[in-house]
Amino acid sequence: MLAPAAIFMTVFFAWPAVQALLIAFQTTQGTFTLANFQSMFHDTDFLRSLGNTLILLALIIPIETSIALGMAVLAQSRLRGRSVFLYIWSIPLAVSDLAAGLVWLSVFTSHGYLNSILQDLHLIQHPIGFLDYNNLSSVVAAVVIAEVWRSISLVMVIIMSGIQAIPSELGEAAEILGASAWHRFWRVTLPLLKPTLQVALILRTIAAFQVFAVVLALAGSALPVLAVKSESWVAEYRNFQLGATYAVMILVLSSLSTVVYLGLLRTPREVFQR
Amino acid sequence: MAEIKINSITKTYANVAAVREVSLTIEDGEFMVLLGPSGCGKTTLLRLIAGFEVPDEGSVSIGGKDVTDVPPGRRDIAMVFQSYALFPHLRVLDNIAFGLRMHKVPKANIGPRVRKAAEMMDIEPFLQRYPSQLSGGQRQRVAVARALVMEPSVILMDEPLSNLDALLRLQMRAELKRLLQEVKTTTVYVTHDQVEALSMGDRTAVMRDGAVLQCAAPMEVYDRPAHAFVAEFIGSPPMNLLPGVISDGNSVKVGDNQFHMDQTEGFGPGDQVRVGIRAENIEVLAQPATGALEASVRVVEPLGSHLLLTLALGEHAVKAITRTDFPARPGTRVWVRLLAEHLRLLGKGKGKGEGTEVAVTA
Amino acid sequence: MSVGLSRRGRTLSPNRLLAYSAALLITVFMLFPLYLIAAAALSPRSAVFDYPRALAPAPASLDSISFFLSSHGILPALGRSLVVGLLTVALSLALGSPAGYAIARYKFAGQDLVQLLIVVVRAFPVVILAIPLAVTFINWNLYDTVVSVAIVHTAIALPFTVLLTASVFLRVPTELEEAAMSLGSGRLGAVWRIVIPLSRQGLGAAALFAFVLSWNEVFAAAVLTVRNPTLPAQVVTSLGQSPLPFRFAGGLALTIPAVVFIFFMRPYLFSAFAREGR
């Protein structure tokens, strides 16, 4: 019963993954070469796209993880109307990165809602070009906000399921031993959430290395990132070698980050045995 | 050490009263057992004392201080949870020290106090281990040590032995009793196991449907149940209940047989009652004798130390205990003598002393 | 963690007030942009350069939406998106639910490994698949077709489908199946007569999940198509040349299914998105 799925995944997942490596390390004639990597490193946009990707990631991941933690705690507490909150907070789970980019485009574009509100409040005289290529920091901010908005729901849901797996007696035991809500969060909830956070961080970091349509929708070519470069080498220039090389670069960075998280957030094995 | 006063407390969930107008005073140093079937409100009552639940009506005071609005951490109580609730990410040592640290006990005192608690519970060798590396019994000991180390005025225990296997439970039962006698801390102990209730407590409060039906010393509860439900819930086998009518003065009629009682406890002639008698207070004879009623054996269950017989007495089923060499087989005719000084009268119908309907046909 | 317990729930403690304010603030952050894209898409095309923009379009108009829908290639792309979505649903259920059933019902060697692989696949950067598959599909004459896109989407959706269907089948007690078999039904018959009817809702959720995943996917769809893009691929490749009303209408068209989808998926959100979090 597993066989059909396994065969399908081998042909359309494992094999292309290997092939991507082959394409990146081969000439069009099929001989081994590092030329693709050389041309990638010499690509004028390579360092910029790598840098932008890393900057976005360094902003998005901590911001969304900490807010999502707060949201998960709020959603677990005995607030009235929490099911309504939870529904609204989950909507972006199903919003595509492209749609999220377009949603926030209506906010940040020069004649968009943000400028309109600021103007109505007489805080500015002229619209600000938040998405202009010479306003790089506000472009980055816009992409970060849109990407956090889109992916925070996923992080929240993962963390919530982790919190739910912590027996409520542990909180009660800490409470009766005199721990304040703050202490209970830091001394009990958070340490026990470590494996959950590890999963959320790995998934989200790998996804953030592939940030694509949000950037395209908001910044166009003003903010080159790795995934956009990969796609444009294939779609625009029909250069599969270079496209695959960029993709391999993303794979390498994703694997590295996973190893780092696994090392940083190690918990003694004994703790989570049953 | 402190006295607990529960004053007409009520707690309702979704319109169902989990605890209704319960008043109970637990003396300083007393070991009080809350006993009842699941859903009777005993755990809710314990959580109201702990402060995890806030009562809709009524108040709780500990040591003469009204704590109804005091959060759990400041009630000077400790609790042992059914699941033990040990923190899996902390070593045993840090689990026991957790409460002391939360109460900002000076560092120099923490070590000795933890060691003393660990010594009392015999868990010194495990202080550096994680809870997952301990057996169920050892975890139980850590949970108790974590409560004892706080030297609280009150210890609350929520079915602490129910996750242990039978043999260990027996052993821990005696040990907990000795320990709590030693520290003389007021204890409230929730259980659904009537053997624990009888063997451990100074007093037992039997609960049903959110109310305390009877609160008295264990043997009193066993021997003189105030309520048909108590009679049937406590003791194995449960007390036999036979329908009867109070006849003149000090006697009660069961079927055609008249029994003389010392007193009829507030019942008057003509009242419908239930007559209760424990299985061990029924004498089973192989031969007819004066005052003995004829019965026939339905089921014979050898229980090691004695035989448990189910007898058909007229149209009623009655449980009786006899010695193992008694010649009984299904269908055997026997004669039984109900020891009149052990007959108990319980009310029938609504109101106080009401009981569940017993199946009386064998 | 409980936030500030207040006696008998009558008074609002400062902690609770803070919690409500935070919850409200987050809700506004999540909801307001959705309102704005709707407002932008429902403004007439002529209003797009109005500045400052009114926060409420008055009067609301379907002008931008109909402009978007009548733009070149949009309707065919919408049709292709539907076809790709349905193909993805069919493929991923056909391949994934037997695997989910096996994981839910049988103990087999390497079971942990399978579960681990599913999570690894889930975490794998999908970007890397699209390009080699494009090369393969060119060789197979499948490039730039709905089938090729559906295959990639199935590869992405399959780990979810397996996990989701496994958790759905786990909810059907084995005893029910065994009871059916003890009454003379074969295993397949038991699955068909007992397990599937009882799991209908969960399987529906898995199907919906695969559909939305496909409906939303941009990167692979953009790499694998040229003249026959799906809706998101069409929108993303024409972003550079398209006027703002087109983009806003496109944004709304892509967002509405999400809102509806989450509404129906509420009971399954946890098993779908959070299995690895435990």
Coordinates of C-alpha atoms in Angstrom, one line a residue, chain A:
Chain A
M1 CA 0.0 0.0 0.0
L2 CA 3.0 2.2 0.5
A3 CA 4.5 1.3 -2.8
P4 CA 2.5 3.6 -5.2
A5 CA 3.3 6.6 -3.0
A6 CA 6.9 5.5 -2.6
I7 CA 7.4 5.0 -6.3
F8 CA 5.8 8.3 -7.1
M9 CA 7.9 10.1 -4.6
T10 CA 11.1 8.5 -5.9
V11 CA 10.4 9.4 -9.5
F12 CA 9.1 12.9 -8.9
F13 CA 10.9 13.9 -5.8
A14 CA 14.0 12.0 -4.9
W15 CA 15.2 11.6 -8.5
P16 CA 14.7 15.3 -9.5
A17 CA 16.5 16.3 -6.3
V18 CA 19.5 14.2 -7.4
Q19 CA 19.1 15.5 -10.9
A20 CA 19.2 19.1 -9.7
L21 CA 22.7 18.4 -8.3
L22 CA 23.7 16.7 -11.6
I23 CA 22.5 19.7 -13.6
A24 CA 24.2 22.1 -11.4
F25 CA 27.5 20.2 -11.6
Q26 CA 27.4 19.3 -15.3
T27 CA 27.9 21.0 -18.6
T28 CA 25.2 20.8 -21.2
Q29 CA 27.2 17.8 -22.6
G30 CA 27.0 16.0 -19.3
T31 CA 30.6 16.3 -18.1
F32 CA 31.5 17.3 -14.5
T33 CA 32.1 21.0 -14.1
L34 CA 32.2 23.8 -11.5
A35 CA 31.6 26.4 -14.2
N36 CA 28.0 26.9 -13.3
F37 CA 29.0 27.8 -9.7
Q38 CA 31.7 30.1 -11.1
S39 CA 29.2 31.9 -13.3
M40 CA 26.7 32.1 -10.4
F41 CA 29.4 33.7 -8.2
H42 CA 30.2 36.1 -11.0
D43 CA 26.5 37.0 -11.6
T44 CA 26.2 40.6 -10.6
D45 CA 23.0 39.9 -8.6
F46 CA 24.4 36.8 -6.7
L47 CA 25.8 38.5 -3.7
R48 CA 22.9 41.0 -3.5
S49 CA 20.3 38.2 -3.7
L50 CA 22.2 36.1 -1.2
G51 CA 22.5 39.1 1.2
N52 CA 18.8 40.1 0.7
T53 CA 17.7 36.6 1.4
L54 CA 19.7 36.4 4.6
I55 CA 18.5 39.8 5.7
L56 CA 14.9 38.9 5.2
L57 CA 15.3 35.7 7.0
A58 CA 17.1 37.3 9.9
L59 CA 14.2 39.7 10.3
I60 CA 11.3 37.4 9.5
I61 CA 12.1 34.4 11.7
P62 CA 12.7 36.0 15.1
I63 CA 9.8 38.5 14.6
E64 CA 7.2 35.9 13.6
T65 CA 8.4 33.3 16.1
S66 CA 8.1 35.6 19.1
I67 CA 4.7 37.0 18.0
A68 CA 3.4 33.5 17.2
L69 CA 4.4 32.3 20.7
G70 CA 2.4 35.1 22.2
M71 CA -0.5 34.3 19.9
A72 CA -0.4 30.6 20.8
V73 CA -0.4 31.5 24.5
L74 CA -3.3 33.9 24.1
A75 CA -5.3 31.4 22.0
Q76 CA -4.8 28.8 24.7
S77 CA -5.9 31.0 27.5
R78 CA -9.5 31.3 28.8
L79 CA -10.3 34.4 26.7
R80 CA -13.9 34.7 25.7
G81 CA -14.3 34.5 21.9
R82 CA -11.1 32.7 21.4
S83 CA -12.5 30.4 18.7
V84 CA -13.3 33.6 16.7
F85 CA -9.8 34.9 17.3
L86 CA -8.3 31.5 16.3
Y87 CA -10.3 31.4 13.0
I88 CA -9.2 34.9 12.0
W89 CA -5.6 34.2 13.0
S90 CA -5.6 31.0 10.9
I91 CA -6.8 32.6 7.6
P92 CA -3.3 33.3 6.2
L93 CA -2.5 29.6 6.5
A94 CA -4.3 29.2 3.2
V95 CA -3.2 32.5 1.6
S96 CA -0.6 32.0 -1.1
D97 CA 2.6 34.0 -1.0
L98 CA 1.6 35.7 -4.2
A99 CA -1.8 36.7 -2.8
A100 CA -0.1 37.9 0.4
G101 CA 2.2 40.1 -1.7
L102 CA -0.7 41.6 -3.6
V103 CA -2.7 42.2 -0.5
W104 CA 0.2 44.2 1.0
L105 CA 0.9 45.9 -2.3
S106 CA -2.5 47.7 -1.9
V107 CA -1.1 49.0 1.4
F108 CA 2.5 49.9 0.5
T109 CA 2.2 51.1 -3.1
S110 CA 2.8 54.8 -3.5
H111 CA -0.9 55.7 -3.9
G112 CA -1.8 52.9 -1.5
Y113 CA -3.6 52.8 1.8
L114 CA -0.6 53.5 4.1
N115 CA 0.3 56.8 2.4
S116 CA -3.4 57.7 2.2
I117 CA -3.8 57.2 5.9
L118 CA -0.7 59.1 6.7
Q119 CA -1.8 61.9 4.4
D120 CA -5.3 62.0 6.0
L121 CA -3.7 62.3 9.4
H122 CA -1.5 65.1 7.9
L123 CA 1.7 63.3 8.9
I124 CA 3.1 63.6 5.4
Q125 CA 2.7 66.1 2.5
H126 CA 3.5 63.8 -0.4
P127 CA 3.2 60.0 -0.8
I128 CA 6.4 58.2 0.1
G129 CA 7.7 55.6 -2.3
F130 CA 7.9 52.7 0.1
L131 CA 8.5 50.2 -2.7
D132 CA 11.0 52.3 -4.7
Y133 CA 14.3 50.6 -5.5
N134 CA 16.2 53.4 -3.8
N135 CA 14.2 53.0 -0.6
L136 CA 15.7 49.6 0.1
S137 CA 15.1 49.5 3.8
S138 CA 11.3 50.3 3.4
V139 CA 11.1 47.6 0.6
V140 CA 12.7 45.1 3.0
A141 CA 10.3 46.2 5.8
A142 CA 7.3 45.7 3.5
V143 CA 8.4 42.3 2.4
V144 CA 9.1 41.3 6.1
I145 CA 5.6 42.5 7.2
A146 CA 3.9 40.7 4.3
E147 CA 5.8 37.5 4.9
V148 CA 5.3 37.6 8.7
W149 CA 1.6 38.2 8.1
R150 CA 1.4 35.2 5.8
S151 CA 3.4 32.7 7.7
I152 CA 2.7 33.6 11.4
S153 CA -0.4 31.5 11.4
L154 CA 1.5 28.4 10.6
V155 CA 4.1 29.0 13.3
M156 CA 1.2 29.7 15.8
V157 CA -0.6 26.5 14.9
I158 CA 2.6 24.4 15.3
I159 CA 3.4 26.0 18.7
M160 CA -0.2 25.6 19.8
S161 CA -0.2 21.9 19.2
G162 CA 3.1 21.8 21.2
I163 CA 1.5 23.6 24.1
Q164 CA -1.5 21.4 24.0
A165 CA 0.8 18.4 24.3
I166 CA 2.1 19.7 27.7
P167 CA -0.1 18.3 30.5
S168 CA -2.1 21.0 32.2
E169 CA -1.1 19.5 35.6
L170 CA 2.4 20.7 35.1
G171 CA 1.2 24.3 35.0
E172 CA -1.0 23.7 38.0
A173 CA 1.8 22.0 39.9
A174 CA 4.1 25.0 39.2
E175 CA 1.3 27.4 40.2
I176 CA 0.6 25.7 43.5
L177 CA 4.4 25.8 44.2
G178 CA 4.2 29.5 43.9
A179 CA 5.3 30.2 40.3
S180 CA 3.8 33.3 38.8
A181 CA 2.3 33.2 35.2
W182 CA 5.6 34.7 34.0
H183 CA 7.7 32.0 35.7
R184 CA 5.4 29.3 34.6
F185 CA 5.9 30.4 31.0
W186 CA 9.7 30.7 31.3
R187 CA 10.4 27.7 33.6
V188 CA 7.8 25.2 32.4
T189 CA 6.1 26.0 29.1
L190 CA 9.1 27.3 27.1
P191 CA 11.6 24.6 28.0
L192 CA 9.0 21.9 27.2
L193 CA 8.3 23.6 23.9
K194 CA 11.9 23.4 22.7
P195 CA 11.4 20.4 20.3
T196 CA 8.3 22.1 18.9
L197 CA 10.1 25.4 18.4
Q198 CA 12.9 23.5 16.7
V199 CA 10.5 22.0 14.2
A200 CA 8.8 25.4 13.5
L201 CA 12.1 27.1 13.1
I202 CA 13.5 24.5 10.7
L203 CA 10.4 24.5 8.6
R204 CA 10.1 28.2 8.5
T205 CA 13.8 28.9 7.8
I206 CA 13.8 26.5 4.9
A207 CA 10.7 28.2 3.5
A208 CA 12.2 31.6 4.1
F209 CA 15.3 30.7 2.0
Q210 CA 12.8 30.1 -0.9
V211 CA 10.9 33.4 -0.4
F212 CA 9.6 34.2 -3.9
A213 CA 6.2 35.6 -4.9
V214 CA 5.9 38.0 -2.0
V215 CA 9.1 39.6 -3.1
L216 CA 8.0 39.6 -6.8
A217 CA 4.7 41.2 -6.0
L218 CA 6.0 43.9 -3.7
A219 CA 9.4 44.7 -5.0
G220 CA 9.7 43.3 -8.5
S221 CA 13.4 43.4 -9.5
A222 CA 14.2 46.0 -6.8
L223 CA 15.0 43.3 -4.3
P224 CA 16.7 40.3 -5.9
V225 CA 16.5 37.1 -3.8
L226 CA 17.8 33.6 -4.5
A227 CA 14.6 31.9 -5.5
V228 CA 13.6 34.7 -7.8
K229 CA 17.0 34.5 -9.5
S230 CA 16.6 30.8 -9.9
E231 CA 13.2 31.1 -11.6
S232 CA 14.2 34.0 -13.8
W233 CA 17.3 32.2 -15.1
V234 CA 15.0 29.4 -16.2
A235 CA 11.9 31.3 -17.3
E236 CA 13.5 34.3 -18.9
Y237 CA 16.9 33.1 -20.1
R238 CA 16.2 29.3 -20.5
N239 CA 19.4 28.7 -18.6
F240 CA 18.6 25.5 -16.7
Q241 CA 22.1 25.1 -15.4
L242 CA 22.3 28.4 -13.6
G243 CA 18.7 28.1 -12.4
A244 CA 19.6 24.7 -10.9
T245 CA 22.8 26.1 -9.4
Y246 CA 20.8 28.7 -7.5
A247 CA 18.4 26.0 -6.3
V248 CA 21.3 23.9 -5.1
M249 CA 22.6 27.0 -3.2
I250 CA 19.2 27.2 -1.5
L251 CA 19.4 23.5 -0.6
V252 CA 22.9 23.9 0.9
L253 CA 21.8 26.9 3.0
S254 CA 18.7 25.1 4.1
S255 CA 20.7 22.0 5.2
L256 CA 23.2 24.1 7.0
S257 CA 20.5 26.0 8.9
T258 CA 18.8 22.7 9.9
V259 CA 22.1 21.4 11.3
V260 CA 22.6 24.6 13.2
Y261 CA 19.1 24.4 14.8
L262 CA 19.5 20.8 15.6
G263 CA 22.7 21.6 17.5
L264 CA 21.5 24.8 19.2
L265 CA 18.2 23.4 20.5
R266 CA 19.4 20.1 21.6
T267 CA 17.5 18.6 24.6
P268 CA 18.8 15.8 26.8
R269 CA 17.3 12.6 25.3
E270 CA 16.0 11.5 28.7
V271 CA 13.7 14.5 29.0
F272 CA 11.2 13.5 26.4
Q273 CA 11.3 9.7 26.7
R274 CA 8.0 8.4 28.1

